[in-house]
Amino acid sequence: MLKCICYLIFISALLACHSEKEIKVVTGDLKDFKVDDITLALDEFSTGNSQLFQYSQIGDSEYLLMVETGGIGSTKGPNIDLYDLSNREKLKRLHVPKEGPNGVPMPPKVWMLNLDSLLLITQRKRYIMNWEGEIINEIELENYIDSAEDKYPEISNYAHPIFLKDEIIFGLMPGLWESELWLPDKRFIKLSTKENKVSGLINYSYPEIYKEYDRDINYIRMFSQQVEEDVFVSFALGDSIYKLDGQKLKPAFSLRSLNDHKFHYMPIDESKGGLITITAGSSAAYVGMLYDRYRKLFYRIMSQENTTPGNDMIKRKYSVLVADLEGNFLAELEFSRNEYLFHTGFIHPKGLVLAAIKENDDELRFDVFDVEKALRN
């Protein structure tokens, strides 16, 4: 009996030691884990400078949506291209006019719903448009997004719309002139797909760390990703990744670099009429977040503190911080600004994808990285 008790104590102690064992974070260069590339030909009307790269797998086929827009002040609407990745050819192109019966006056954020229709969102309206360029449905948003508040809808590579049962949720990015981000305000808007109307707003506050920093274009960004029925949110500042819980954000886990990169800021210059001082130069910042549903991993992309001589932006370094669903920090893989464009990330069944720096104007190359391969080594 005594032997049995001692054996159980030994096993319990062994299990406790194993559970408390620190996970070793894998480090290295991201390019060492490249497993494939995707090269697309660009025509005379395409630059490859897309505000969105959306990968979709529909049936046995794979597609990539690219959205090029001149942005605010542009006299032209966006060009939307759909590529068939099985043969690397452009399948469809749609130019969205600013005027006319199917015009969209303000620069829209775009997401492909299926091979027949697109979601377009501006500060004033939500549109459903077919690939012939016809608006087949629209909803007024002006009562919910006051353009005077300088808020605007956000759909990007790192801020995905959230598709729940009978609802689409998308983020509202605060404008440069919004102060006191740490106070609750409308941050998401909910659209009912069943009733074809706005079904509500989600109000929450930015993390308290925003009390320490003035408004800056590099720091106001938030990122949203869907994990089954849950919504995860992170910010340009602060190490926490949050889970949306009703009208609140609850910290899910923390994910920060192994290195102590500094987050700098410069206050508004009142002598210049209160203009924002953009601090892209040397400060560290979190610049993106993706969820890899194939591997059940989070990727957080961080712009490292720039310590290069003369603040050389071309040599700036970035980190891909990798964590599992439990928040265990698994890897930190680096890449350079002269290799890949940090804002172009998306998820492919083979891995994380980033656009390579263009070598010519005729093609755009994406490299695919199997981050799980780094964890297996």
Tab-separated table of C-alpha atoms in Angstrom:
chain	number	residue	atom	x	y	z
A	1	MET	CA	0.000	0.000	0.000
A	2	LEU	CA	2.850	2.352	0.938
A	3	LYS	CA	4.578	1.592	-2.355
A	4	CYS	CA	1.386	2.422	-4.211
A	5	ILE	CA	1.017	5.767	-2.409
A	6	CYS	CA	4.664	6.667	-3.071
A	7	TYR	CA	4.231	5.760	-6.739
A	8	LEU	CA	1.185	8.020	-7.037
A	9	ILE	CA	3.031	10.891	-5.360
A	10	PHE	CA	5.954	10.398	-7.774
A	11	ILE	CA	3.671	10.408	-10.839
A	12	SER	CA	1.822	13.512	-9.593
A	13	ALA	CA	5.092	15.355	-9.055
A	14	LEU	CA	6.319	14.316	-12.504
A	15	LEU	CA	3.136	15.564	-14.163
A	16	ALA	CA	3.303	18.827	-12.250
A	17	CYS	CA	6.881	19.420	-13.367
A	18	HIS	CA	5.924	18.614	-16.955
A	19	SER	CA	2.956	20.998	-16.923
A	20	GLU	CA	5.099	23.796	-15.493
A	21	LYS	CA	7.861	23.225	-18.029
A	22	GLU	CA	8.536	26.453	-19.909
A	23	ILE	CA	7.887	26.313	-23.647
A	24	LYS	CA	11.018	27.240	-25.596
A	25	VAL	CA	10.266	30.004	-28.105
A	26	VAL	CA	11.636	29.229	-31.568
A	27	THR	CA	13.517	32.098	-33.238
A	28	GLY	CA	14.905	32.555	-36.728
A	29	ASP	CA	14.373	34.098	-40.160
A	30	LEU	CA	10.934	33.749	-41.686
A	31	LYS	CA	12.346	33.145	-45.173
A	32	ASP	CA	13.993	29.917	-43.960
A	33	PHE	CA	10.508	28.393	-43.786
A	34	LYS	CA	9.354	29.294	-47.282
A	35	VAL	CA	7.564	26.328	-48.876
A	36	ASP	CA	5.979	27.825	-52.002
A	37	ASP	CA	5.299	30.997	-53.946
A	38	ILE	CA	2.401	32.429	-55.904
A	39	THR	CA	3.297	34.654	-58.871
A	40	LEU	CA	0.609	36.672	-60.653
A	41	ALA	CA	0.979	38.643	-63.878
A	42	LEU	CA	0.040	42.326	-63.698
A	43	ASP	CA	-1.450	44.121	-66.695
A	44	GLU	CA	-1.024	47.780	-67.596
A	45	PHE	CA	-3.920	48.764	-65.310
A	46	SER	CA	-2.611	46.947	-62.228
A	47	THR	CA	0.111	48.061	-59.840
A	48	GLY	CA	-0.177	45.327	-57.227
A	49	ASN	CA	-0.532	48.032	-54.543
A	50	SER	CA	-3.700	46.536	-53.172
A	51	GLN	CA	-5.410	47.624	-49.943
A	52	LEU	CA	-6.716	44.060	-49.565
A	53	PHE	CA	-5.612	40.543	-50.485
A	54	GLN	CA	-8.461	38.138	-49.710
A	55	TYR	CA	-7.890	34.401	-50.207
A	56	SER	CA	-10.952	32.196	-50.715
A	57	GLN	CA	-11.346	28.475	-51.201
A	58	ILE	CA	-14.658	27.688	-52.916
A	59	GLY	CA	-15.194	24.040	-53.742
A	60	ASP	CA	-11.984	22.703	-55.260
A	61	SER	CA	-10.906	26.108	-56.552
A	62	GLU	CA	-8.767	28.844	-54.989
A	63	TYR	CA	-9.165	32.567	-55.561
A	64	LEU	CA	-7.391	35.771	-54.601
A	65	LEU	CA	-9.193	39.112	-54.514
A	66	MET	CA	-7.166	42.299	-54.938
A	67	VAL	CA	-8.543	45.812	-54.390
A	68	GLU	CA	-6.687	48.848	-55.708
A	69	THR	CA	-8.024	52.266	-54.805
A	70	GLY	CA	-6.828	55.821	-55.024
A	71	GLY	CA	-8.285	56.500	-51.569
A	72	ILE	CA	-9.775	59.723	-50.265
A	73	GLY	CA	-9.504	62.557	-52.798
A	74	SER	CA	-9.098	60.214	-55.759
A	75	THR	CA	-11.212	61.013	-58.799
A	76	LYS	CA	-11.567	57.323	-59.611
A	77	GLY	CA	-13.241	54.460	-57.770
A	78	PRO	CA	-11.478	51.196	-56.936
A	79	ASN	CA	-10.501	48.416	-59.302
A	80	ILE	CA	-11.376	44.967	-57.977
A	81	ASP	CA	-9.563	41.992	-59.519
A	82	LEU	CA	-10.254	38.306	-58.921
A	83	TYR	CA	-7.530	35.786	-59.754
A	84	ASP	CA	-7.966	32.054	-60.201
A	85	LEU	CA	-4.970	30.618	-58.371
A	86	SER	CA	-5.214	27.220	-60.073
A	87	ASN	CA	-3.934	28.729	-63.327
A	88	ARG	CA	-2.619	32.060	-61.930
A	89	GLU	CA	-4.882	34.011	-64.301
A	90	LYS	CA	-7.136	36.998	-63.798
A	91	LEU	CA	-10.724	35.773	-63.816
A	92	LYS	CA	-12.687	38.998	-63.353
A	93	ARG	CA	-12.181	42.742	-63.100
A	94	LEU	CA	-14.668	45.273	-61.818
A	95	HIS	CA	-14.234	49.033	-61.801
A	96	VAL	CA	-16.516	50.709	-59.256
A	97	PRO	CA	-17.519	54.178	-60.492
A	98	LYS	CA	-17.953	57.135	-58.158
A	99	GLU	CA	-20.943	58.511	-60.023
A	100	GLY	CA	-24.008	57.240	-61.847
A	101	PRO	CA	-26.828	54.836	-60.912
A	102	ASN	CA	-24.319	52.253	-59.629
A	103	GLY	CA	-21.790	54.732	-58.319
A	104	VAL	CA	-20.209	54.601	-54.862
A	105	PRO	CA	-19.235	58.211	-54.039
A	106	MET	CA	-16.931	57.477	-51.084
A	107	PRO	CA	-13.921	55.097	-51.152
A	108	PRO	CA	-15.352	51.740	-50.019
A	109	LYS	CA	-13.894	48.889	-48.030
A	110	VAL	CA	-14.420	45.658	-49.987
A	111	TRP	CA	-14.899	41.966	-49.175
A	112	MET	CA	-15.926	39.154	-51.515
A	113	LEU	CA	-18.995	37.300	-50.243
A	114	ASN	CA	-19.016	34.675	-53.019
A	115	LEU	CA	-18.321	34.368	-56.751
A	116	ASP	CA	-21.462	36.374	-57.489
A	117	SER	CA	-21.390	39.280	-55.064
A	118	LEU	CA	-19.212	41.740	-53.168
A	119	LEU	CA	-19.674	43.623	-49.913
A	120	LEU	CA	-18.784	47.336	-50.108
A	121	ILE	CA	-18.908	49.581	-47.032
A	122	THR	CA	-18.433	53.339	-46.730
A	123	GLN	CA	-19.111	55.806	-43.921
A	124	ARG	CA	-22.622	56.276	-45.291
A	125	LYS	CA	-23.823	53.002	-46.799
A	126	ARG	CA	-23.430	49.255	-47.041
A	127	TYR	CA	-23.730	47.973	-50.606
A	128	ILE	CA	-24.058	44.526	-52.133
A	129	MET	CA	-22.757	44.633	-55.715
A	130	ASN	CA	-22.575	41.917	-58.360
A	131	TRP	CA	-19.637	41.397	-60.687
A	132	GLU	CA	-21.473	43.275	-63.439
A	133	GLY	CA	-21.164	46.368	-61.267
A	134	GLU	CA	-24.853	46.570	-60.377
A	135	ILE	CA	-25.870	47.561	-56.846
A	136	ILE	CA	-28.415	44.936	-55.844
A	137	ASN	CA	-28.933	46.056	-52.250
A	138	GLU	CA	-27.932	48.913	-49.945
A	139	ILE	CA	-28.400	49.971	-46.321
A	140	GLU	CA	-28.037	53.470	-44.900
A	141	LEU	CA	-25.359	53.737	-42.195
A	142	GLU	CA	-25.274	57.497	-41.715
A	143	ASN	CA	-27.471	57.356	-38.597
A	144	TYR	CA	-24.917	55.031	-37.014
A	145	ILE	CA	-21.595	56.301	-38.406
A	146	ASP	CA	-21.493	60.078	-38.129
A	147	SER	CA	-18.886	61.279	-40.617
A	148	ALA	CA	-18.372	64.326	-38.402
A	149	GLU	CA	-16.924	61.957	-35.792
A	150	ASP	CA	-14.222	61.018	-38.288
A	151	LYS	CA	-14.921	57.295	-37.804
A	152	TYR	CA	-14.696	55.014	-40.789
A	153	PRO	CA	-15.368	51.324	-41.428
A	154	GLU	CA	-12.331	49.096	-41.414
A	155	ILE	CA	-11.882	46.015	-43.577
A	156	SER	CA	-8.301	45.025	-44.327
A	157	ASN	CA	-5.921	42.079	-44.388
A	158	TYR	CA	-5.759	42.248	-40.593
A	159	ALA	CA	-9.253	43.526	-39.767
A	160	HIS	CA	-11.672	41.002	-41.198
A	161	PRO	CA	-15.450	41.301	-41.185
A	162	ILE	CA	-16.952	38.772	-38.780
A	163	PHE	CA	-19.639	36.442	-40.125
A	164	LEU	CA	-21.919	35.061	-37.412
A	165	LYS	CA	-25.368	33.512	-37.680
A	166	ASP	CA	-27.604	36.047	-39.476
A	167	GLU	CA	-25.106	38.867	-38.770
A	168	ILE	CA	-22.050	40.558	-40.213
A	169	ILE	CA	-19.888	42.580	-37.818
A	170	PHE	CA	-17.197	44.996	-38.923
A	171	GLY	CA	-14.943	47.408	-37.078
A	172	LEU	CA	-15.124	51.197	-36.905
A	173	MET	CA	-11.697	52.801	-36.910
A	174	PRO	CA	-11.399	55.973	-34.836
A	175	GLY	CA	-10.245	59.078	-36.642
A	176	LEU	CA	-7.133	61.043	-35.868
A	177	TRP	CA	-9.133	63.656	-34.009
A	178	GLU	CA	-10.875	61.303	-31.591
A	179	SER	CA	-9.503	61.831	-28.109
A	180	GLU	CA	-9.811	59.663	-25.019
A	181	LEU	CA	-9.759	56.342	-26.845
A	182	TRP	CA	-9.731	54.578	-23.471
A	183	LEU	CA	-13.380	55.564	-22.941
A	184	PRO	CA	-16.214	53.366	-24.296
A	185	ASP	CA	-17.393	54.305	-27.786
A	186	LYS	CA	-18.835	52.562	-30.824
A	187	ARG	CA	-16.182	50.242	-32.224
A	188	PHE	CA	-18.166	47.610	-34.164
A	189	ILE	CA	-21.380	47.832	-36.147
A	190	LYS	CA	-23.682	44.824	-36.607
A	191	LEU	CA	-25.694	44.197	-39.768
A	192	SER	CA	-28.574	41.738	-39.829
A	193	THR	CA	-28.430	39.641	-42.999
A	194	LYS	CA	-31.883	38.277	-42.230
A	195	GLU	CA	-33.651	41.627	-41.785
A	196	ASN	CA	-31.316	43.596	-44.069
A	197	LYS	CA	-30.683	46.417	-41.599
A	198	VAL	CA	-28.329	47.630	-38.897
A	199	SER	CA	-28.987	45.460	-35.851
A	200	GLY	CA	-26.820	47.238	-33.307
A	201	LEU	CA	-23.520	48.704	-32.191
A	202	ILE	CA	-20.810	47.262	-29.987
A	203	ASN	CA	-19.208	49.783	-27.650
A	204	TYR	CA	-15.933	49.213	-25.877
A	205	SER	CA	-12.851	51.155	-24.886
A	206	TYR	CA	-9.287	50.944	-26.083
A	207	PRO	CA	-6.773	49.617	-23.507
A	208	GLU	CA	-5.705	51.954	-20.707
A	209	ILE	CA	-2.223	52.187	-22.225
A	210	TYR	CA	-3.760	54.715	-24.629
A	211	LYS	CA	-3.876	57.217	-21.766
A	212	GLU	CA	-0.097	57.413	-22.062
A	213	TYR	CA	0.003	58.147	-25.783
A	214	ASP	CA	-1.343	60.972	-27.875
A	215	ARG	CA	-3.369	60.380	-31.010
A	216	ASP	CA	-1.158	59.168	-33.817
A	217	ILE	CA	-1.914	57.483	-37.123
A	218	ASN	CA	0.398	54.601	-36.232
A	219	TYR	CA	-1.282	53.866	-32.919
A	220	ILE	CA	-5.037	54.040	-33.585
A	221	ARG	CA	-5.264	50.815	-35.557
A	222	MET	CA	-7.137	47.819	-34.245
A	223	PHE	CA	-7.189	44.309	-35.704
A	224	SER	CA	-9.988	41.719	-35.634
A	225	GLN	CA	-10.049	38.011	-36.429
A	226	GLN	CA	-12.747	35.366	-36.174
A	227	VAL	CA	-12.161	32.024	-34.448
A	228	GLU	CA	-15.325	29.994	-35.007
A	229	GLU	CA	-17.981	32.008	-33.089
A	230	ASP	CA	-15.488	34.159	-31.164
A	231	VAL	CA	-14.049	37.553	-32.084
A	232	PHE	CA	-10.452	38.371	-31.135
A	233	VAL	CA	-9.193	41.957	-31.143
A	234	SER	CA	-5.762	43.527	-30.725
A	235	PHE	CA	-4.308	47.006	-31.036
A	236	ALA	CA	-1.194	48.774	-32.293
A	237	LEU	CA	-0.271	49.415	-28.652
A	238	GLY	CA	-0.315	46.969	-25.768
A	239	ASP	CA	0.740	43.344	-25.577
A	240	SER	CA	-2.710	41.863	-24.875
A	241	ILE	CA	-4.972	40.083	-27.330
A	242	TYR	CA	-8.623	40.357	-26.312
A	243	LYS	CA	-11.792	38.342	-26.782
A	244	LEU	CA	-15.025	40.219	-27.398
A	245	ASP	CA	-17.559	39.457	-24.678
A	246	GLY	CA	-20.817	41.321	-25.252
A	247	GLN	CA	-19.943	45.012	-24.999
A	248	LYS	CA	-16.551	44.411	-23.401
A	249	LEU	CA	-13.114	43.217	-24.330
A	250	LYS	CA	-11.616	40.635	-21.984
A	251	PRO	CA	-7.877	39.902	-22.110
A	252	ALA	CA	-7.361	36.450	-23.623
A	253	PHE	CA	-3.555	36.305	-23.510
A	254	SER	CA	-0.441	38.435	-23.911
A	255	LEU	CA	1.935	38.171	-26.859
A	256	ARG	CA	5.061	40.315	-27.008
A	257	SER	CA	8.527	40.149	-28.528
A	258	LEU	CA	11.426	38.463	-26.781
A	259	ASN	CA	13.332	41.719	-27.300
A	260	ASP	CA	12.586	44.930	-25.451
A	261	HIS	CA	11.528	47.145	-28.359
A	262	LYS	CA	10.538	50.661	-27.352
A	263	PHE	CA	7.216	52.281	-28.210
A	264	HIS	CA	7.901	55.993	-28.699
A	265	TYR	CA	5.468	58.793	-29.342
A	266	MET	CA	5.452	62.509	-29.958
A	267	PRO	CA	2.625	64.740	-28.731
A	268	ILE	CA	0.452	66.949	-30.895
A	269	ASP	CA	2.366	70.070	-31.911
A	270	GLU	CA	0.129	72.915	-30.757
A	271	SER	CA	2.433	75.465	-32.394
A	272	LYS	CA	1.408	74.001	-35.757
A	273	GLY	CA	-2.295	74.268	-35.117
A	274	GLY	CA	-2.586	70.950	-33.323
A	275	LEU	CA	-1.306	68.862	-36.217
A	276	ILE	CA	-0.564	65.228	-35.479
A	277	THR	CA	3.119	64.355	-35.481
A	278	ILE	CA	3.448	61.049	-37.296
A	279	THR	CA	6.023	58.881	-35.545
A	280	ALA	CA	6.562	56.096	-38.050
A	281	GLY	CA	10.308	56.627	-37.918
A	282	SER	CA	11.761	54.736	-34.995
A	283	SER	CA	8.910	53.470	-32.819
A	284	ALA	CA	7.905	49.863	-32.454
A	285	ALA	CA	4.235	49.078	-33.147
A	286	TYR	CA	1.990	46.091	-33.671
A	287	VAL	CA	0.938	46.321	-37.316
A	288	GLY	CA	-1.233	43.240	-37.875
A	289	MET	CA	-2.838	40.050	-36.582
A	290	LEU	CA	-4.026	36.925	-38.386
A	291	TYR	CA	-5.611	33.657	-37.268
A	292	ASP	CA	-4.531	30.530	-39.141
A	293	ARG	CA	-7.540	28.208	-38.990
A	294	TYR	CA	-5.614	25.391	-40.666
A	295	ARG	CA	-3.014	25.249	-37.892
A	296	LYS	CA	-4.985	26.931	-35.082
A	297	LEU	CA	-2.280	29.546	-34.620
A	298	PHE	CA	-2.269	33.323	-34.117
A	299	TYR	CA	0.288	35.438	-35.963
A	300	ARG	CA	0.956	38.927	-34.600
A	301	ILE	CA	3.098	41.131	-36.827
A	302	MET	CA	5.251	43.706	-35.099
A	303	SER	CA	7.298	46.532	-36.547
A	304	GLN	CA	10.478	46.480	-34.497
A	305	GLU	CA	12.037	49.593	-33.031
A	306	ASN	CA	14.156	51.040	-35.814
A	307	THR	CA	17.736	51.389	-34.651
A	308	THR	CA	19.395	51.462	-38.089
A	309	PRO	CA	21.813	54.356	-38.801
A	310	GLY	CA	19.897	57.320	-40.175
A	311	ASN	CA	16.590	55.604	-39.401
A	312	ASP	CA	16.797	53.636	-42.672
A	313	MET	CA	13.224	52.479	-43.357
A	314	ILE	CA	14.294	50.026	-46.083
A	315	LYS	CA	16.335	48.022	-43.562
A	316	ARG	CA	13.628	48.039	-40.919
A	317	LYS	CA	12.942	44.680	-39.270
A	318	TYR	CA	9.616	43.041	-38.493
A	319	SER	CA	8.678	40.084	-36.303
A	320	VAL	CA	5.979	37.463	-36.720
A	321	LEU	CA	4.991	36.448	-33.179
A	322	VAL	CA	3.315	33.032	-33.092
A	323	ALA	CA	0.971	31.698	-30.398
A	324	ASP	CA	-1.501	28.848	-30.098
A	325	LEU	CA	-5.141	29.176	-29.028
A	326	GLU	CA	-4.134	28.863	-25.367
A	327	GLY	CA	-1.852	31.867	-25.773
A	328	ASN	CA	1.416	29.937	-25.527
A	329	PHE	CA	4.197	31.973	-27.186
A	330	LEU	CA	5.750	29.544	-29.686
A	331	ALA	CA	7.943	31.437	-32.130
A	332	GLU	CA	9.344	34.801	-33.202
A	333	LEU	CA	10.421	34.886	-36.844
A	334	GLU	CA	11.976	37.967	-38.437
A	335	PHE	CA	11.826	39.513	-41.894
A	336	SER	CA	13.049	42.782	-43.368
A	337	ARG	CA	11.266	45.661	-45.097
A	338	ASN	CA	13.501	45.159	-48.140
A	339	GLU	CA	12.204	41.580	-48.480
A	340	TYR	CA	8.449	41.638	-47.791
A	341	LEU	CA	5.560	44.077	-47.367
A	342	PHE	CA	4.234	43.768	-43.827
A	343	HIS	CA	0.655	44.882	-44.635
A	344	THR	CA	-0.009	42.193	-47.273
A	345	GLY	CA	-0.454	39.106	-45.089
A	346	PHE	CA	-3.133	36.463	-45.559
A	347	ILE	CA	-3.601	32.785	-44.766
A	348	HIS	CA	-3.313	29.969	-47.324
A	349	PRO	CA	-3.743	26.235	-46.591
A	350	LYS	CA	0.029	25.906	-46.982
A	351	GLY	CA	0.827	28.687	-44.540
A	352	LEU	CA	1.301	32.398	-43.919
A	353	VAL	CA	1.591	34.505	-47.087
A	354	LEU	CA	3.372	37.836	-47.617
A	355	ALA	CA	3.954	39.804	-50.822
A	356	ALA	CA	7.599	40.079	-51.790
A	357	ILE	CA	9.112	43.419	-52.773
A	358	LYS	CA	8.431	43.799	-56.490
A	359	GLU	CA	11.393	43.326	-58.807
A	360	ASN	CA	9.463	44.593	-61.847
A	361	ASP	CA	6.059	46.053	-62.749
A	362	ASP	CA	4.870	42.995	-64.679
A	363	GLU	CA	4.289	40.566	-61.843
A	364	LEU	CA	3.550	40.263	-58.154
A	365	ARG	CA	5.050	37.419	-56.127
A	366	PHE	CA	3.799	36.096	-52.824
A	367	ASP	CA	5.888	33.751	-50.691
A	368	VAL	CA	4.228	31.088	-48.546
A	369	PHE	CA	5.737	30.175	-45.161
A	370	ASP	CA	5.002	27.036	-43.170
A	371	VAL	CA	5.409	28.453	-39.667
A	372	GLU	CA	4.508	25.050	-38.211
A	373	LYS	CA	7.697	23.753	-39.837
A	374	ALA	CA	9.677	26.057	-37.529
A	375	LEU	CA	7.880	24.550	-34.547
A	376	ARG	CA	8.658	21.008	-35.680
A	377	ASN	CA	12.402	21.596	-36.056
